[in-house]
């Protein structure tokens, strides 16, 4: 089962395929007819039209009454209480109500495993989408990022590791406070989930 990396945006304009193709450092991006689906989806892989070694696919799901996109948004809003910080829960609840489109990038780990640098092509497409329509990011098992692509919410059961560009919301000003979050530090992660800036010093996460 592939991982889903999503971009949720209030801008539902079309993104030109050529713009995404120019963004990819190597490999190809092409449009594919998909039986049973309205419109097309995009494939990312080593060669155009080669569906046997696809690294990722990109689907555009509009958000409106009685759409799959609306169901996804409702599920995301319901899931927010399983993590934090509380200020991000409130901010995301409001933001997600305004979303009009979801770009869902499905990554195929087995295909990428044989060519690890292929993930650069996938992220290049995501970056090109963000540059055009903006939005917040969501990655299954990881969390949400804000419009600056900084981690602002994660689950209490997160499996994230390493350093992350993160941000906390100052609700009195509406400004994001950027900082680096050490996800291997249990105390830093707990402080983040409570909505507090982590204090210097590190307590390694238990294995």
mmCIF file of C-alpha atoms in Angstrom:
data_model
loop_
_atom_site.group_PDB
_atom_site.id
_atom_site.type_symbol
_atom_site.label_atom_id
_atom_site.label_comp_id
_atom_site.label_asym_id
_atom_site.label_seq_id
_atom_site.Cartn_x
_atom_site.Cartn_y
_atom_site.Cartn_z
ATOM 1 C CA UNK A 1 0.000 0.000 0.000
ATOM 2 C CA UNK A 2 1.436 3.346 -1.004
ATOM 3 C CA UNK A 3 1.741 6.409 1.182
ATOM 4 C CA UNK A 4 -0.444 9.417 0.446
ATOM 5 C CA UNK A 5 1.052 12.899 0.453
ATOM 6 C CA UNK A 6 -1.669 15.532 0.048
ATOM 7 C CA UNK A 7 -1.907 19.230 -0.686
ATOM 8 C CA UNK A 8 -5.164 20.824 0.496
ATOM 9 C CA UNK A 9 -5.816 24.189 -1.099
ATOM 10 C CA UNK A 10 -8.440 26.916 -1.327
ATOM 11 C CA UNK A 11 -7.345 27.553 -4.950
ATOM 12 C CA UNK A 12 -9.127 25.208 -7.368
ATOM 13 C CA UNK A 13 -7.642 26.525 -10.628
ATOM 14 C CA UNK A 14 -6.056 24.083 -13.055
ATOM 15 C CA UNK A 15 -2.289 23.626 -12.856
ATOM 16 C CA UNK A 16 -0.755 23.315 -16.351
ATOM 17 C CA UNK A 17 0.785 19.903 -16.956
ATOM 18 C CA UNK A 18 3.748 21.584 -18.663
ATOM 19 C CA UNK A 19 4.590 23.428 -15.436
ATOM 20 C CA UNK A 20 4.850 20.136 -13.544
ATOM 21 C CA UNK A 21 6.867 18.508 -16.316
ATOM 22 C CA UNK A 22 9.394 21.364 -16.272
ATOM 23 C CA UNK A 23 9.789 20.989 -12.510
ATOM 24 C CA UNK A 24 10.937 17.360 -12.567
ATOM 25 C CA UNK A 25 14.756 17.037 -12.521
ATOM 26 C CA UNK A 26 14.621 13.669 -14.278
ATOM 27 C CA UNK A 27 11.979 11.155 -15.273
ATOM 28 C CA UNK A 28 8.607 12.085 -16.694
ATOM 29 C CA UNK A 29 5.147 13.351 -15.746
ATOM 30 C CA UNK A 30 2.238 12.479 -17.991
ATOM 31 C CA UNK A 31 -1.557 12.384 -18.069
ATOM 32 C CA UNK A 32 -3.311 9.008 -17.939
ATOM 33 C CA UNK A 33 -6.903 8.126 -18.716
ATOM 34 C CA UNK A 34 -8.318 6.134 -15.813
ATOM 35 C CA UNK A 35 -11.414 4.002 -16.453
ATOM 36 C CA UNK A 36 -14.197 4.798 -14.004
ATOM 37 C CA UNK A 37 -12.790 8.192 -13.030
ATOM 38 C CA UNK A 38 -13.865 11.605 -14.196
ATOM 39 C CA UNK A 39 -11.042 13.295 -16.077
ATOM 40 C CA UNK A 40 -7.438 12.162 -15.853
ATOM 41 C CA UNK A 41 -4.791 11.544 -13.279
ATOM 42 C CA UNK A 42 -1.062 12.098 -13.595
ATOM 43 C CA UNK A 43 1.714 9.544 -13.360
ATOM 44 C CA UNK A 44 5.337 10.152 -12.391
ATOM 45 C CA UNK A 45 7.928 7.639 -13.526
ATOM 46 C CA UNK A 46 11.183 7.042 -15.403
ATOM 47 C CA UNK A 47 9.609 7.192 -18.874
ATOM 48 C CA UNK A 48 6.359 8.666 -20.192
ATOM 49 C CA UNK A 49 3.577 6.153 -20.881
ATOM 50 C CA UNK A 50 5.394 3.385 -18.982
ATOM 51 C CA UNK A 51 2.842 2.255 -16.402
ATOM 52 C CA UNK A 52 4.908 -0.717 -15.189
ATOM 53 C CA UNK A 53 7.384 1.301 -13.137
ATOM 54 C CA UNK A 54 5.381 4.273 -11.848
ATOM 55 C CA UNK A 55 6.896 6.083 -8.848
ATOM 56 C CA UNK A 56 3.759 8.017 -7.905
ATOM 57 C CA UNK A 57 0.363 9.144 -9.163
ATOM 58 C CA UNK A 58 -1.378 12.477 -8.650
ATOM 59 C CA UNK A 59 -5.159 12.797 -8.364
ATOM 60 C CA UNK A 60 -7.104 16.036 -8.137
ATOM 61 C CA UNK A 61 -10.200 15.722 -5.941
ATOM 62 C CA UNK A 62 -12.530 18.741 -5.967
ATOM 63 C CA UNK A 63 -14.162 19.592 -2.643
ATOM 64 C CA UNK A 64 -17.862 20.350 -2.860
ATOM 65 C CA UNK A 65 -21.207 18.921 -1.774
ATOM 66 C CA UNK A 66 -21.351 15.121 -2.003
ATOM 67 C CA UNK A 67 -17.767 14.726 -3.252
ATOM 68 C CA UNK A 68 -14.967 12.390 -2.212
ATOM 69 C CA UNK A 69 -12.930 15.482 -1.402
ATOM 70 C CA UNK A 70 -15.561 16.700 1.060
ATOM 71 C CA UNK A 71 -15.571 13.299 2.774
ATOM 72 C CA UNK A 72 -11.776 13.421 3.105
ATOM 73 C CA UNK A 73 -11.882 16.917 4.600
ATOM 74 C CA UNK A 74 -14.496 15.812 7.141
ATOM 75 C CA UNK A 75 -12.321 12.849 8.137
ATOM 76 C CA UNK A 76 -9.277 15.111 8.573
ATOM 77 C CA UNK A 77 -11.220 17.497 10.789
ATOM 78 C CA UNK A 78 -12.467 14.587 12.925
ATOM 79 C CA UNK A 79 -8.889 13.282 13.331
ATOM 80 C CA UNK A 80 -7.427 16.541 14.636
ATOM 81 C CA UNK A 81 -8.335 15.844 18.272
ATOM 82 C CA UNK A 82 -5.952 12.842 18.259
ATOM 83 C CA UNK A 83 -2.953 15.170 18.217
ATOM 84 C CA UNK A 84 -1.795 18.722 18.717
ATOM 85 C CA UNK A 85 -0.882 21.447 19.412
ATOM 86 C CA UNK A 86 -4.354 22.754 20.406
ATOM 87 C CA UNK A 87 -3.832 26.039 18.534
ATOM 88 C CA UNK A 88 -3.125 24.091 15.331
ATOM 89 C CA UNK A 89 -6.250 22.002 15.883
ATOM 90 C CA UNK A 90 -8.328 25.181 15.970
ATOM 91 C CA UNK A 91 -6.520 26.785 13.027
ATOM 92 C CA UNK A 92 -6.721 23.672 10.854
ATOM 93 C CA UNK A 93 -10.401 23.155 11.693
ATOM 94 C CA UNK A 94 -11.128 26.622 10.288
ATOM 95 C CA UNK A 95 -8.759 26.311 7.325
ATOM 96 C CA UNK A 96 -10.003 22.908 6.222
ATOM 97 C CA UNK A 97 -13.556 24.240 6.029
ATOM 98 C CA UNK A 98 -12.385 26.564 3.220
ATOM 99 C CA UNK A 99 -10.534 23.927 1.143
ATOM 100 C CA UNK A 100 -11.757 23.589 -2.441
ATOM 101 C CA UNK A 101 -9.342 21.035 -3.877
ATOM 102 C CA UNK A 102 -7.116 18.183 -2.730
ATOM 103 C CA UNK A 103 -4.089 17.015 -4.690
ATOM 104 C CA UNK A 104 -3.425 13.462 -3.541
ATOM 105 C CA UNK A 105 0.022 12.122 -4.416
ATOM 106 C CA UNK A 106 0.225 8.376 -3.942
ATOM 107 C CA UNK A 107 3.800 7.177 -3.565
ATOM 108 C CA UNK A 108 4.672 3.590 -4.499
ATOM 109 C CA UNK A 109 7.500 2.597 -2.111
ATOM 110 C CA UNK A 110 8.429 -0.598 -3.977
ATOM 111 C CA UNK A 111 9.056 1.288 -7.221
ATOM 112 C CA UNK A 112 11.073 3.978 -5.445
ATOM 113 C CA UNK A 113 13.049 1.447 -3.427
ATOM 114 C CA UNK A 114 14.866 0.361 -6.589
ATOM 115 C CA UNK A 115 15.671 4.000 -7.418
ATOM 116 C CA UNK A 116 15.710 6.064 -4.205
ATOM 117 C CA UNK A 117 16.480 9.343 -5.992
ATOM 118 C CA UNK A 118 13.045 9.111 -7.639
ATOM 119 C CA UNK A 119 11.568 10.669 -4.506
ATOM 120 C CA UNK A 120 13.205 13.929 -5.651
ATOM 121 C CA UNK A 121 10.960 13.904 -8.727
ATOM 122 C CA UNK A 122 7.886 13.356 -6.556
ATOM 123 C CA UNK A 123 8.793 16.232 -4.227
ATOM 124 C CA UNK A 124 9.532 18.445 -7.243
ATOM 125 C CA UNK A 125 5.971 17.932 -8.465
ATOM 126 C CA UNK A 126 4.625 18.687 -4.986
ATOM 127 C CA UNK A 127 6.738 21.862 -4.810
ATOM 128 C CA UNK A 128 5.480 22.989 -8.223
ATOM 129 C CA UNK A 129 1.878 22.452 -7.117
ATOM 130 C CA UNK A 130 2.479 24.434 -3.897
ATOM 131 C CA UNK A 131 4.083 27.256 -5.856
ATOM 132 C CA UNK A 132 0.975 27.536 -8.037
ATOM 133 C CA UNK A 133 -1.976 26.957 -5.696
ATOM 134 C CA UNK A 134 -0.497 27.146 -2.187
ATOM 135 C CA UNK A 135 -2.218 25.226 0.555
ATOM 136 C CA UNK A 136 -1.373 23.066 3.551
ATOM 137 C CA UNK A 137 0.268 19.667 3.436
ATOM 138 C CA UNK A 138 -0.876 16.360 4.908
ATOM 139 C CA UNK A 139 1.015 13.076 4.986
ATOM 140 C CA UNK A 140 -0.485 9.896 6.383
ATOM 141 C CA UNK A 141 1.210 8.970 9.646
ATOM 142 C CA UNK A 142 3.103 12.259 9.809
ATOM 143 C CA UNK A 143 0.806 15.236 10.216
ATOM 144 C CA UNK A 144 -0.041 18.625 8.718
ATOM 145 C CA UNK A 145 2.163 21.464 7.535
ATOM 146 C CA UNK A 146 1.131 25.104 7.249
ATOM 147 C CA UNK A 147 1.274 27.331 4.167
ATOM 148 C CA UNK A 148 5.025 27.785 4.779
ATOM 149 C CA UNK A 149 5.373 23.971 4.718
ATOM 150 C CA UNK A 150 6.355 23.761 8.392
ATOM 151 C CA UNK A 151 5.043 20.996 10.627
ATOM 152 C CA UNK A 152 2.188 22.403 12.740
ATOM 153 C CA UNK A 153 0.281 19.282 13.824
ATOM 154 C CA UNK A 154 1.103 15.675 14.482
ATOM 155 C CA UNK A 155 -0.501 12.733 16.233
ATOM 156 C CA UNK A 156 0.438 11.684 19.741
ATOM 157 C CA UNK A 157 1.335 8.335 18.133
ATOM 158 C CA UNK A 158 3.596 9.847 15.488
ATOM 159 C CA UNK A 159 6.440 7.768 14.091
ATOM 160 C CA UNK A 160 8.329 10.834 12.857
ATOM 161 C CA UNK A 161 12.064 10.962 13.531
ATOM 162 C CA UNK A 162 14.891 13.457 13.098
ATOM 163 C CA UNK A 163 14.747 17.244 12.836
ATOM 164 C CA UNK A 164 11.728 19.029 11.402
ATOM 165 C CA UNK A 165 11.015 22.610 10.397
ATOM 166 C CA UNK A 166 8.046 23.309 12.663
ATOM 167 C CA UNK A 167 5.917 26.249 13.781
ATOM 168 C CA UNK A 168 3.564 27.168 16.612
ATOM 169 C CA UNK A 169 0.686 29.596 16.189
ATOM 170 C CA UNK A 170 0.570 32.726 18.331
ATOM 171 C CA UNK A 171 -3.202 33.074 18.489
ATOM 172 C CA UNK A 172 -2.970 36.607 19.893
ATOM 173 C CA UNK A 173 -1.319 37.854 16.683
ATOM 174 C CA UNK A 174 -2.168 35.136 14.159
ATOM 175 C CA UNK A 175 1.555 34.759 13.387
ATOM 176 C CA UNK A 176 3.454 31.483 13.146
ATOM 177 C CA UNK A 177 6.567 31.128 15.310
ATOM 178 C CA UNK A 178 9.106 29.048 13.345
ATOM 179 C CA UNK A 179 11.624 26.747 15.031
ATOM 180 C CA UNK A 180 13.409 23.431 14.596
ATOM 181 C CA UNK A 181 11.789 20.493 16.371
ATOM 182 C CA UNK A 182 13.867 17.500 17.444
ATOM 183 C CA UNK A 183 11.419 14.655 17.012
ATOM 184 C CA UNK A 184 13.779 12.226 18.746
ATOM 185 C CA UNK A 185 13.519 14.270 21.947
ATOM 186 C CA UNK A 186 10.512 13.073 23.956
ATOM 187 C CA UNK A 187 10.348 16.268 26.021
ATOM 188 C CA UNK A 188 10.504 18.512 22.936
ATOM 189 C CA UNK A 189 7.769 16.532 21.180
ATOM 190 C CA UNK A 190 5.551 16.569 24.277
ATOM 191 C CA UNK A 191 5.994 20.342 24.612
ATOM 192 C CA UNK A 192 5.087 20.820 20.939
ATOM 193 C CA UNK A 193 1.947 18.719 21.329
ATOM 194 C CA UNK A 194 0.944 20.890 24.305
ATOM 195 C CA UNK A 195 1.542 24.031 22.258
ATOM 196 C CA UNK A 196 4.767 25.096 23.966
ATOM 197 C CA UNK A 197 8.138 25.955 22.471
ATOM 198 C CA UNK A 198 10.605 23.206 23.428
ATOM 199 C CA UNK A 199 13.284 24.125 25.946
ATOM 200 C CA UNK A 200 16.992 23.626 25.165
ATOM 201 C CA UNK A 201 18.371 20.260 26.113
ATOM 202 C CA UNK A 202 17.604 16.829 24.874
ATOM 203 C CA UNK A 203 16.014 13.717 26.281
ATOM 204 C CA UNK A 204 16.409 10.939 23.695
ATOM 205 C CA UNK A 205 13.261 9.097 22.706
ATOM 206 C CA UNK A 206 12.992 5.655 24.205
ATOM 207 C CA UNK A 207 13.313 2.750 21.795
#
